[in-house]
Amino acid sequence: MEYDVRDINLADEGSLRIAWAASSMPVLRLIEEEFKVRRPLEGIRIAACLHVTTETANLVRTLKAGGAEVVLCASNPLSTQDDVAASIVRDCGIPVFAIKGEDKETYYRHLKAAIGHRPMMTMDDGADLVSTIHQEHKDLIDQIIGGTEETTTGVIRLRSMEKDGALRYPIIAVNDARTKYLFDNRYGTGQSTIDGLLRATNILLAGKNFVVCGYGWCGKGVAMRAKGMGANVIITEVDPLRALEATMDGFLLMPLQEAAKIGDVFLTVTGNINIITRQHFESMKSGVIVANSGHFNVEIDIPSLEEMSSSKKRVHEFVDQYILKDDRVINLLCEGRLVNLAAAEGHPAEVMDMSFANQALATEYMTKKGRELERKVYGVPDEIDNRIARLKLSIMGKKIDELTQEQEAYLGSWEAGT
Ligand code: NAD
Ligand code: ADE
């Protein structure tokens, strides 16, 4: 079996950590047990491009239990957990192409190694796999039944492909399941971003002016948790509704140009390009911390920061200190890549349990129905979303009420008024 990981001897450590994550992923474990019996993915070759974490290890193991032949590559050069990559290869017999800190060339070489397995299904986090197949491996497209997409940025790219008439096989937007974005994007990114920031810097958040750029599902989570740790949270937005929501949620709202002057910590999570740029760096106080949790490393204009600097020094494993020509200091975390996965371990297993249960069940659905679907981006079917929510609740020991027949009829009627 061909693979490319940092060191296969790290597998023992990876194996222990994968088992630890599994203990917090009961919904996925239940699906794995079902898959072992039903084998719904028998003979399906899946190329997965995901963050290589303990949670992902549990997902690919589940797909294999369902009969799939899986290959895994990294969806980000800095998010791979090398011990996990080693254990997936050694203990699950799944080829992995991922090394933490790989350069761009290696990242794409790894992606192409996964594509070399001639997938019948793709599982993406950010749409690099689908985009590369559509641009450079068109010959494979006819055999591809469909794919799934994990994150907001990937879904946006795929919807653009659909709009341009470029998308050549159906995709299920796992990100858009309520059991995904309401928990993963909000509580997962909220907690793990703070975790990454603190592991990278060990700063005190209490009393800091903490600027969150983007008040979407991820931004809401980060703002909520930063506030909980005593920071004065400032939101910047471009969407008037989300801006209004931020204000009524009790946060300060202002344009980034104003926030730049008073912020101590800046965190981008917009999925957009060039959010923090030269004009903002020019206004910042000396010693600020700048980080990103959005999918790509394009939210902070690093080329401008480089140009404005007279020197740069790595002062901590995940902190690059830029000394500007006017002697101010700007601390950039994780080269502008997702701070929660590069400096910490990504979302906790409890939330990935639901995200990856969606991935597993959406893959099964695509295997069965993909040939009937159009070349479009689809949502996760409600039956899957609701089933995952019910399972999660029941595993958590929580009970809810049920609609009576009378209530159901009332909700479906229009005649009765006051
Ligand atoms: P979202 O669409 O819910 O929110 C993005 C917000 O950013 C929107 O409200 C939008 O108006 C705002 N925005 C866009 N341009 C802006 C600008 N110039 N200034 C200020 N705000 C701006 O998306 P989301 O689900 O919150 O995801 C955000 C990003 O995080 C995406 O790239 C997504 O893929 C990524 N993501 C990362 C993780 C992680 O583990 N780090 C997890 C989930 C999603
Ligand atoms: N995205 C965010 N957190 C993650 C995790 N723990 N595993 C895989 N993908 C993730």
Tab-separated table of C-alpha atoms in Angstrom, residues 6-408:
chain	number	residue	atom	x	y	z
A	6	ARG	CA	5.496	11.872	8.581
A	7	ASP	CA	6.447	8.763	10.549
A	8	ILE	CA	4.566	5.465	10.704
A	9	ASN	CA	6.099	4.840	14.157
A	10	LEU	CA	3.813	7.531	15.580
A	11	ALA	CA	0.867	5.136	15.095
A	12	ASP	CA	0.686	3.923	18.737
A	13	GLU	CA	0.061	7.431	20.017
A	14	GLY	CA	-2.435	8.112	17.207
A	15	SER	CA	-4.315	4.918	17.961
A	16	LEU	CA	-4.841	5.884	21.619
A	17	ARG	CA	-6.097	9.329	20.661
A	18	ILE	CA	-8.448	7.952	17.978
A	19	ALA	CA	-9.980	5.618	20.568
A	20	TRP	CA	-10.375	8.565	22.968
A	21	ALA	CA	-12.281	10.519	20.285
A	22	ALA	CA	-14.400	7.453	19.463
A	23	SER	CA	-15.667	7.403	23.040
A	24	SER	CA	-17.297	10.808	22.346
A	25	MET	CA	-18.719	9.860	18.942
A	26	PRO	CA	-21.592	7.521	19.823
A	27	VAL	CA	-23.790	8.369	16.808
A	28	LEU	CA	-21.001	7.624	14.358
A	29	ARG	CA	-20.170	4.419	16.261
A	30	LEU	CA	-23.764	3.271	15.947
A	31	ILE	CA	-23.652	3.919	12.190
A	32	GLU	CA	-20.363	2.005	12.007
A	33	GLU	CA	-21.975	-1.008	13.688
A	34	GLU	CA	-24.907	-0.826	11.260
A	35	PHE	CA	-22.538	-0.445	8.286
A	36	LYS	CA	-20.626	-3.581	9.326
A	37	VAL	CA	-23.817	-5.587	8.931
A	38	ARG	CA	-25.428	-3.861	5.937
A	39	ARG	CA	-22.248	-3.024	3.942
A	40	PRO	CA	-24.028	-0.230	1.975
A	41	LEU	CA	-20.789	1.067	0.449
A	42	GLU	CA	-19.512	-2.302	-0.805
A	43	GLY	CA	-17.042	-1.776	-3.643
A	44	ILE	CA	-17.338	2.023	-3.679
A	45	ARG	CA	-13.988	3.816	-4.021
A	46	ILE	CA	-14.031	7.047	-1.991
A	47	ALA	CA	-11.400	9.782	-2.085
A	48	ALA	CA	-11.669	11.906	1.056
A	49	CYS	CA	-9.932	15.279	1.403
A	50	LEU	CA	-10.429	16.223	5.054
A	51	HIS	CA	-8.540	17.568	8.044
A	52	VAL	CA	-6.645	14.493	9.237
A	53	THR	CA	-7.722	14.391	12.886
A	54	THR	CA	-8.809	11.763	15.403
A	55	GLU	CA	-12.437	12.425	14.438
A	56	THR	CA	-11.709	11.974	10.738
A	57	ALA	CA	-10.008	8.671	11.558
A	58	ASN	CA	-13.287	7.474	13.057
A	59	LEU	CA	-15.179	8.596	9.949
A	60	VAL	CA	-12.916	6.831	7.445
A	61	ARG	CA	-13.029	3.692	9.581
A	62	THR	CA	-16.841	3.849	9.442
A	63	LEU	CA	-16.795	4.183	5.641
A	64	LYS	CA	-14.494	1.187	5.417
A	65	ALA	CA	-16.787	-0.791	7.723
A	66	GLY	CA	-19.531	-0.078	5.192
A	67	GLY	CA	-17.482	-1.766	2.472
A	68	ALA	CA	-15.859	1.312	0.873
A	69	GLU	CA	-12.276	1.449	-0.360
A	70	VAL	CA	-11.105	4.743	1.101
A	71	VAL	CA	-8.091	6.955	0.452
A	72	LEU	CA	-7.465	10.072	2.529
A	73	CYS	CA	-5.508	13.274	1.885
A	74	ALA	CA	-5.264	16.512	3.867
A	75	SER	CA	-7.638	19.406	3.211
A	76	ASN	CA	-5.167	21.904	4.679
A	77	PRO	CA	-1.353	21.891	4.867
A	78	LEU	CA	-1.302	22.668	8.619
A	79	SER	CA	-4.200	20.660	10.052
A	80	THR	CA	-2.832	17.113	9.878
A	81	GLN	CA	-2.214	15.236	13.129
A	82	ASP	CA	0.798	13.131	12.139
A	83	ASP	CA	0.259	10.412	14.739
A	84	VAL	CA	-3.327	9.985	13.549
A	85	ALA	CA	-2.247	9.782	9.907
A	86	ALA	CA	0.187	7.012	10.882
A	87	SER	CA	-2.447	5.050	12.784
A	88	ILE	CA	-5.013	5.283	9.971
A	89	VAL	CA	-2.454	3.680	7.659
A	90	ARG	CA	-1.226	1.004	10.067
A	91	ASP	CA	-4.395	0.144	11.978
A	92	CYS	CA	-7.165	0.788	9.434
A	93	GLY	CA	-5.220	-0.200	6.299
A	94	ILE	CA	-6.328	3.049	4.638
A	95	PRO	CA	-3.777	4.944	2.509
A	96	VAL	CA	-3.161	8.468	3.815
A	97	PHE	CA	-1.322	11.281	2.050
A	98	ALA	CA	-0.853	14.056	4.598
A	99	ILE	CA	1.990	15.609	6.569
A	100	LYS	CA	1.584	18.539	8.951
A	101	GLY	CA	3.444	21.550	7.542
A	102	GLU	CA	3.563	20.249	3.960
A	103	ASP	CA	4.173	22.925	1.333
A	104	LYS	CA	1.685	23.794	-1.389
A	105	GLU	CA	3.368	21.546	-3.924
A	106	THR	CA	3.218	18.551	-1.572
A	107	TYR	CA	-0.388	19.388	-0.685
A	108	TYR	CA	-1.388	19.095	-4.353
A	109	ARG	CA	0.807	16.031	-4.883
A	110	HIS	CA	-1.089	14.386	-2.025
A	111	LEU	CA	-4.427	15.456	-3.459
A	112	LYS	CA	-3.462	13.947	-6.789
A	113	ALA	CA	-2.333	10.731	-5.112
A	114	ALA	CA	-5.867	10.425	-3.718
A	115	ILE	CA	-7.359	11.174	-7.135
A	116	GLY	CA	-5.078	8.449	-8.511
A	117	HIS	CA	-7.309	5.910	-6.728
A	118	ARG	CA	-9.959	6.672	-9.361
A	119	PRO	CA	-12.730	7.598	-6.919
A	120	MET	CA	-16.412	6.840	-7.486
A	121	MET	CA	-17.303	9.284	-4.705
A	122	THR	CA	-15.531	12.381	-3.399
A	123	MET	CA	-15.681	13.731	0.139
A	124	ASP	CA	-14.334	17.266	0.337
A	125	ASP	CA	-13.654	19.926	2.945
A	126	GLY	CA	-13.210	23.101	0.915
A	127	ALA	CA	-13.812	21.676	-2.605
A	128	ASP	CA	-10.156	21.348	-3.671
A	129	LEU	CA	-10.755	17.727	-4.670
A	130	VAL	CA	-13.797	18.473	-6.846
A	131	SER	CA	-12.140	21.546	-8.333
A	132	THR	CA	-8.931	19.650	-9.227
A	133	ILE	CA	-10.850	16.710	-10.716
A	134	HIS	CA	-12.986	19.070	-12.833
A	135	GLN	CA	-9.952	20.983	-14.089
A	136	GLU	CA	-7.261	18.337	-14.442
A	137	HIS	CA	-8.837	14.871	-14.354
A	138	LYS	CA	-11.957	15.190	-16.476
A	139	ASP	CA	-11.498	11.608	-17.676
A	140	LEU	CA	-12.532	10.369	-14.199
A	141	ILE	CA	-15.808	12.258	-14.048
A	142	ASP	CA	-18.036	9.721	-15.820
A	143	GLN	CA	-17.336	7.081	-13.176
A	144	ILE	CA	-18.029	9.453	-10.259
A	145	ILE	CA	-21.482	8.972	-8.743
A	146	GLY	CA	-21.349	12.066	-6.572
A	147	GLY	CA	-19.694	13.777	-3.657
A	148	THR	CA	-20.194	15.450	-0.299
A	149	GLU	CA	-18.896	18.783	0.994
A	150	GLU	CA	-18.129	19.547	4.615
A	151	THR	CA	-17.689	23.323	4.884
A	152	THR	CA	-19.291	26.680	4.025
A	153	THR	CA	-16.482	27.791	1.719
A	154	GLY	CA	-16.610	24.498	-0.196
A	155	VAL	CA	-20.388	24.792	-0.611
A	156	ILE	CA	-19.997	28.367	-1.911
A	157	ARG	CA	-17.397	27.215	-4.471
A	158	LEU	CA	-19.570	24.287	-5.580
A	159	ARG	CA	-22.665	26.477	-5.936
A	160	SER	CA	-20.560	28.773	-8.175
A	161	MET	CA	-19.598	25.739	-10.249
A	162	GLU	CA	-23.270	24.771	-10.510
A	163	LYS	CA	-24.219	28.336	-11.519
A	164	ASP	CA	-21.505	28.381	-14.206
A	165	GLY	CA	-22.737	25.023	-15.549
A	166	ALA	CA	-19.309	23.604	-14.659
A	167	LEU	CA	-20.378	21.058	-12.023
A	168	ARG	CA	-20.468	17.601	-13.585
A	169	TYR	CA	-21.732	15.415	-10.752
A	170	PRO	CA	-24.130	15.905	-7.808
A	171	ILE	CA	-22.928	17.023	-4.412
A	172	ILE	CA	-24.550	16.870	-0.992
A	173	ALA	CA	-23.796	19.970	1.079
A	174	VAL	CA	-23.229	18.333	4.461
A	175	ASN	CA	-22.401	21.783	5.850
A	176	ASP	CA	-26.004	22.856	5.330
A	177	ALA	CA	-27.526	20.150	7.551
A	178	ARG	CA	-28.871	21.734	10.733
A	179	THR	CA	-27.124	19.025	12.767
A	180	LYS	CA	-23.893	20.303	11.165
A	181	TYR	CA	-23.707	24.088	11.012
A	182	LEU	CA	-25.722	24.848	14.155
A	183	PHE	CA	-23.275	22.832	16.242
A	184	ASP	CA	-19.992	22.353	14.357
A	185	ASN	CA	-19.702	25.875	12.934
A	186	ARG	CA	-21.060	27.581	16.037
A	187	TYR	CA	-20.061	25.617	19.144
A	188	GLY	CA	-17.196	23.702	17.495
A	189	THR	CA	-15.472	26.701	15.920
A	190	GLY	CA	-16.363	28.837	18.929
A	191	GLN	CA	-14.564	26.607	21.405
A	192	SER	CA	-11.718	25.313	19.254
A	193	THR	CA	-10.764	28.767	17.969
A	194	ILE	CA	-10.337	30.037	21.515
A	195	ASP	CA	-8.451	26.807	22.295
A	196	GLY	CA	-6.072	27.392	19.357
A	197	LEU	CA	-5.539	31.022	20.251
A	198	LEU	CA	-4.711	30.163	23.848
A	199	ARG	CA	-2.473	27.198	23.026
A	200	ALA	CA	-0.551	29.381	20.568
A	201	THR	CA	-0.139	32.393	22.860
A	202	ASN	CA	-1.327	31.660	26.425
A	203	ILE	CA	-2.687	35.206	26.613
A	204	LEU	CA	-5.319	36.362	29.091
A	205	LEU	CA	-8.580	37.110	27.286
A	206	ALA	CA	-10.244	38.945	30.163
A	207	GLY	CA	-10.289	42.671	29.457
A	208	LYS	CA	-8.933	42.362	25.903
A	209	ASN	CA	-10.611	44.044	22.928
A	210	PHE	CA	-11.350	41.016	20.764
A	211	VAL	CA	-12.376	41.808	17.181
A	212	VAL	CA	-14.318	39.111	15.304
A	213	CYS	CA	-14.611	39.736	11.554
A	214	GLY	CA	-17.759	37.986	10.305
A	215	TYR	CA	-20.836	37.196	12.404
A	216	GLY	CA	-21.937	34.051	10.588
A	217	TRP	CA	-22.334	30.690	12.305
A	218	CYS	CA	-18.648	30.452	13.162
A	219	GLY	CA	-18.323	34.106	14.129
A	220	LYS	CA	-21.292	33.835	16.500
A	221	GLY	CA	-19.607	30.914	18.250
A	222	VAL	CA	-16.256	32.661	18.601
A	223	ALA	CA	-17.867	35.903	19.827
A	224	MET	CA	-19.957	34.024	22.393
A	225	ARG	CA	-16.982	32.160	23.831
A	226	ALA	CA	-14.619	35.159	23.822
A	227	LYS	CA	-17.274	37.131	25.721
A	228	GLY	CA	-17.576	34.254	28.179
A	229	MET	CA	-13.878	34.593	28.951
A	230	GLY	CA	-14.215	38.272	29.731
A	231	ALA	CA	-13.131	39.868	26.452
A	232	ASN	CA	-14.796	43.011	25.102
A	233	VAL	CA	-16.018	41.625	21.809
A	234	ILE	CA	-16.269	43.847	18.723
A	235	ILE	CA	-17.955	42.570	15.563
A	236	THR	CA	-17.326	43.712	11.996
A	237	GLU	CA	-19.783	42.699	9.265
A	238	VAL	CA	-20.952	43.534	5.744
A	239	ASP	CA	-24.395	41.919	5.987
A	240	PRO	CA	-26.898	44.334	7.595
A	241	LEU	CA	-28.989	41.542	9.124
A	242	ARG	CA	-26.100	39.815	10.736
A	243	ALA	CA	-24.787	43.164	11.906
A	244	LEU	CA	-28.140	43.904	13.513
A	245	GLU	CA	-28.135	40.477	15.124
A	246	ALA	CA	-24.659	41.110	16.555
A	247	THR	CA	-25.795	44.417	18.039
A	248	MET	CA	-28.892	42.909	19.640
A	249	ASP	CA	-26.823	39.976	20.911
A	250	GLY	CA	-25.007	42.637	22.913
A	251	PHE	CA	-21.779	43.077	20.961
A	252	LEU	CA	-20.128	46.289	19.841
A	253	LEU	CA	-20.371	46.735	16.085
A	254	MET	CA	-18.172	48.992	13.972
A	255	PRO	CA	-16.269	49.099	10.672
A	256	LEU	CA	-12.949	47.264	10.773
A	257	GLN	CA	-11.051	50.498	10.112
A	258	GLU	CA	-12.281	51.783	13.509
A	259	ALA	CA	-11.872	48.457	15.289
A	260	ALA	CA	-8.293	48.264	13.977
A	261	LYS	CA	-7.307	51.182	16.225
A	262	ILE	CA	-8.521	49.607	19.465
A	263	GLY	CA	-8.336	45.836	18.990
A	264	ASP	CA	-5.891	43.625	20.929
A	265	VAL	CA	-6.869	40.386	19.170
A	266	PHE	CA	-8.245	40.092	15.615
A	267	LEU	CA	-9.919	36.946	14.349
A	268	THR	CA	-11.225	36.579	10.803
A	269	VAL	CA	-13.925	34.010	10.057
A	270	THR	CA	-15.732	35.273	6.965
A	271	GLY	CA	-14.840	32.804	4.178
A	272	ASN	CA	-13.939	35.936	2.179
A	273	ILE	CA	-10.691	37.383	0.850
A	274	ASN	CA	-8.526	40.305	2.090
A	275	ILE	CA	-10.458	41.176	5.226
A	276	ILE	CA	-7.499	42.520	7.234
A	277	THR	CA	-5.340	44.526	4.838
A	278	ARG	CA	-2.529	47.095	4.793
A	279	GLN	CA	-4.824	49.987	5.825
A	280	HIS	CA	-5.849	48.046	8.943
A	281	PHE	CA	-2.302	46.989	9.862
A	282	GLU	CA	-1.345	50.669	9.551
A	283	SER	CA	-3.825	51.595	12.309
A	284	MET	CA	-3.127	48.738	14.730
A	285	LYS	CA	-1.514	49.068	18.157
A	286	SER	CA	1.880	47.469	18.651
A	287	GLY	CA	1.730	43.898	19.973
A	288	VAL	CA	-1.655	42.880	18.582
A	289	ILE	CA	-2.481	39.276	17.743
A	290	VAL	CA	-3.986	38.449	14.352
A	291	ALA	CA	-5.453	35.039	13.489
A	292	ASN	CA	-7.912	33.329	11.163
A	293	SER	CA	-10.433	30.518	11.502
A	294	GLY	CA	-11.960	30.779	8.025
A	295	HIS	CA	-11.280	27.950	5.599
A	296	PHE	CA	-8.516	29.471	3.455
A	297	ASN	CA	-5.475	31.559	4.387
A	298	VAL	CA	-6.687	34.490	2.287
A	299	GLU	CA	-8.544	36.491	4.926
A	300	ILE	CA	-5.421	38.226	6.250
A	301	ASP	CA	-3.374	40.054	3.612
A	302	ILE	CA	-0.032	38.480	4.537
A	303	PRO	CA	1.852	39.722	1.431
A	304	SER	CA	1.150	43.337	2.535
A	305	LEU	CA	2.218	42.530	6.089
A	306	GLU	CA	5.481	41.115	4.690
A	307	GLU	CA	6.016	44.260	2.602
A	308	MET	CA	5.365	46.547	5.571
A	309	SER	CA	7.840	44.654	7.780
A	310	SER	CA	11.547	45.123	8.265
A	311	SER	CA	11.918	41.686	9.878
A	312	LYS	CA	10.023	38.623	10.991
A	313	LYS	CA	10.813	36.111	13.703
A	314	ARG	CA	9.129	32.902	14.874
A	315	VAL	CA	8.788	33.561	18.597
A	316	HIS	CA	6.596	30.607	19.497
A	317	GLU	CA	5.644	27.422	17.616
A	318	PHE	CA	2.581	29.088	16.067
A	319	VAL	CA	3.479	32.789	16.369
A	320	ASP	CA	5.312	34.819	13.729
A	321	GLN	CA	6.280	38.245	15.024
A	322	TYR	CA	6.416	40.891	12.300
A	323	ILE	CA	8.427	44.036	13.132
A	324	LEU	CA	7.048	46.850	10.998
A	325	LYS	CA	9.261	49.562	9.527
A	326	ASP	CA	7.856	51.990	12.149
A	327	ASP	CA	8.867	49.478	14.885
A	328	ARG	CA	5.355	48.325	15.766
A	329	VAL	CA	4.904	44.592	16.306
A	330	ILE	CA	2.179	42.413	14.783
A	331	ASN	CA	1.874	38.788	15.883
A	332	LEU	CA	0.420	36.510	13.213
A	333	LEU	CA	-0.742	33.037	14.258
A	334	CYS	CA	-0.394	29.872	12.174
A	335	GLU	CA	0.578	31.702	8.971
A	336	GLY	CA	-3.026	32.856	8.698
A	337	ARG	CA	-4.344	29.284	8.447
A	338	LEU	CA	-7.207	27.952	10.563
A	339	VAL	CA	-5.956	28.564	14.092
A	340	ASN	CA	-8.253	25.945	15.658
A	341	LEU	CA	-6.824	23.099	13.591
A	342	ALA	CA	-3.242	24.310	13.237
A	343	ALA	CA	-2.551	25.272	16.876
A	344	ALA	CA	-5.155	23.039	18.553
A	345	GLU	CA	-6.963	19.827	17.625
A	346	GLY	CA	-10.006	21.215	15.798
A	347	HIS	CA	-13.538	20.746	17.036
A	348	PRO	CA	-14.264	18.409	19.917
A	349	ALA	CA	-15.363	14.897	18.984
A	350	GLU	CA	-18.864	15.491	20.420
A	351	VAL	CA	-19.722	17.922	17.613
A	352	MET	CA	-17.799	16.094	14.882
A	353	ASP	CA	-19.954	13.109	15.844
A	354	MET	CA	-22.934	14.815	14.188
A	355	SER	CA	-20.987	16.332	11.261
A	356	PHE	CA	-19.475	12.975	10.384
A	357	ALA	CA	-22.690	11.024	10.974
A	358	ASN	CA	-24.066	13.311	8.250
A	359	GLN	CA	-21.061	12.511	6.043
A	360	ALA	CA	-21.520	8.757	6.476
A	361	LEU	CA	-25.282	8.767	5.871
A	362	ALA	CA	-25.064	11.282	3.011
A	363	THR	CA	-22.476	9.017	1.359
A	364	GLU	CA	-24.822	6.040	1.654
A	365	TYR	CA	-27.673	8.152	0.245
A	366	MET	CA	-25.508	9.317	-2.666
A	367	THR	CA	-24.477	5.738	-3.420
A	368	LYS	CA	-28.134	4.737	-3.707
A	369	LYS	CA	-29.628	7.834	-5.345
A	370	GLY	CA	-26.685	9.599	-6.994
A	371	ARG	CA	-27.382	8.284	-10.477
A	372	GLU	CA	-30.900	9.808	-10.332
A	373	LEU	CA	-29.702	13.232	-9.172
A	374	GLU	CA	-28.863	16.199	-11.387
A	375	ARG	CA	-25.492	17.951	-11.497
A	376	LYS	CA	-26.439	20.196	-8.616
A	377	VAL	CA	-25.662	20.930	-4.987
A	378	TYR	CA	-28.300	19.282	-2.757
A	379	GLY	CA	-29.044	19.620	0.934
A	380	VAL	CA	-28.881	16.680	3.315
A	381	PRO	CA	-32.319	14.990	3.278
A	382	ASP	CA	-34.401	15.977	6.321
A	383	GLU	CA	-34.837	12.328	7.347
A	384	ILE	CA	-31.063	12.062	7.844
A	385	ASP	CA	-30.799	15.391	9.702
A	386	ASN	CA	-33.707	14.529	12.009
A	387	ARG	CA	-32.469	11.009	12.618
A	388	ILE	CA	-29.072	12.307	13.719
A	389	ALA	CA	-30.666	14.886	16.043
A	390	ARG	CA	-32.900	12.228	17.609
A	391	LEU	CA	-30.016	9.800	18.063
A	392	LYS	CA	-27.811	12.472	19.625
A	393	LEU	CA	-30.566	13.509	22.031
A	394	SER	CA	-31.327	9.960	23.047
A	395	ILE	CA	-27.635	9.190	23.616
A	396	MET	CA	-27.443	12.317	25.767
A	397	GLY	CA	-30.354	10.905	27.783
A	398	LYS	CA	-32.665	13.763	26.780
A	399	LYS	CA	-36.355	13.292	26.044
A	400	ILE	CA	-38.703	15.592	24.141
A	401	ASP	CA	-42.464	15.823	23.689
A	402	GLU	CA	-44.356	14.525	20.663
A	403	LEU	CA	-47.059	16.286	18.686
A	404	THR	CA	-50.538	14.983	19.466
A	405	GLN	CA	-52.736	14.053	16.489
A	406	GLU	CA	-54.823	17.136	17.247
A	407	GLN	CA	-51.753	19.396	17.189
A	408	GLU	CA	-50.526	17.869	13.955
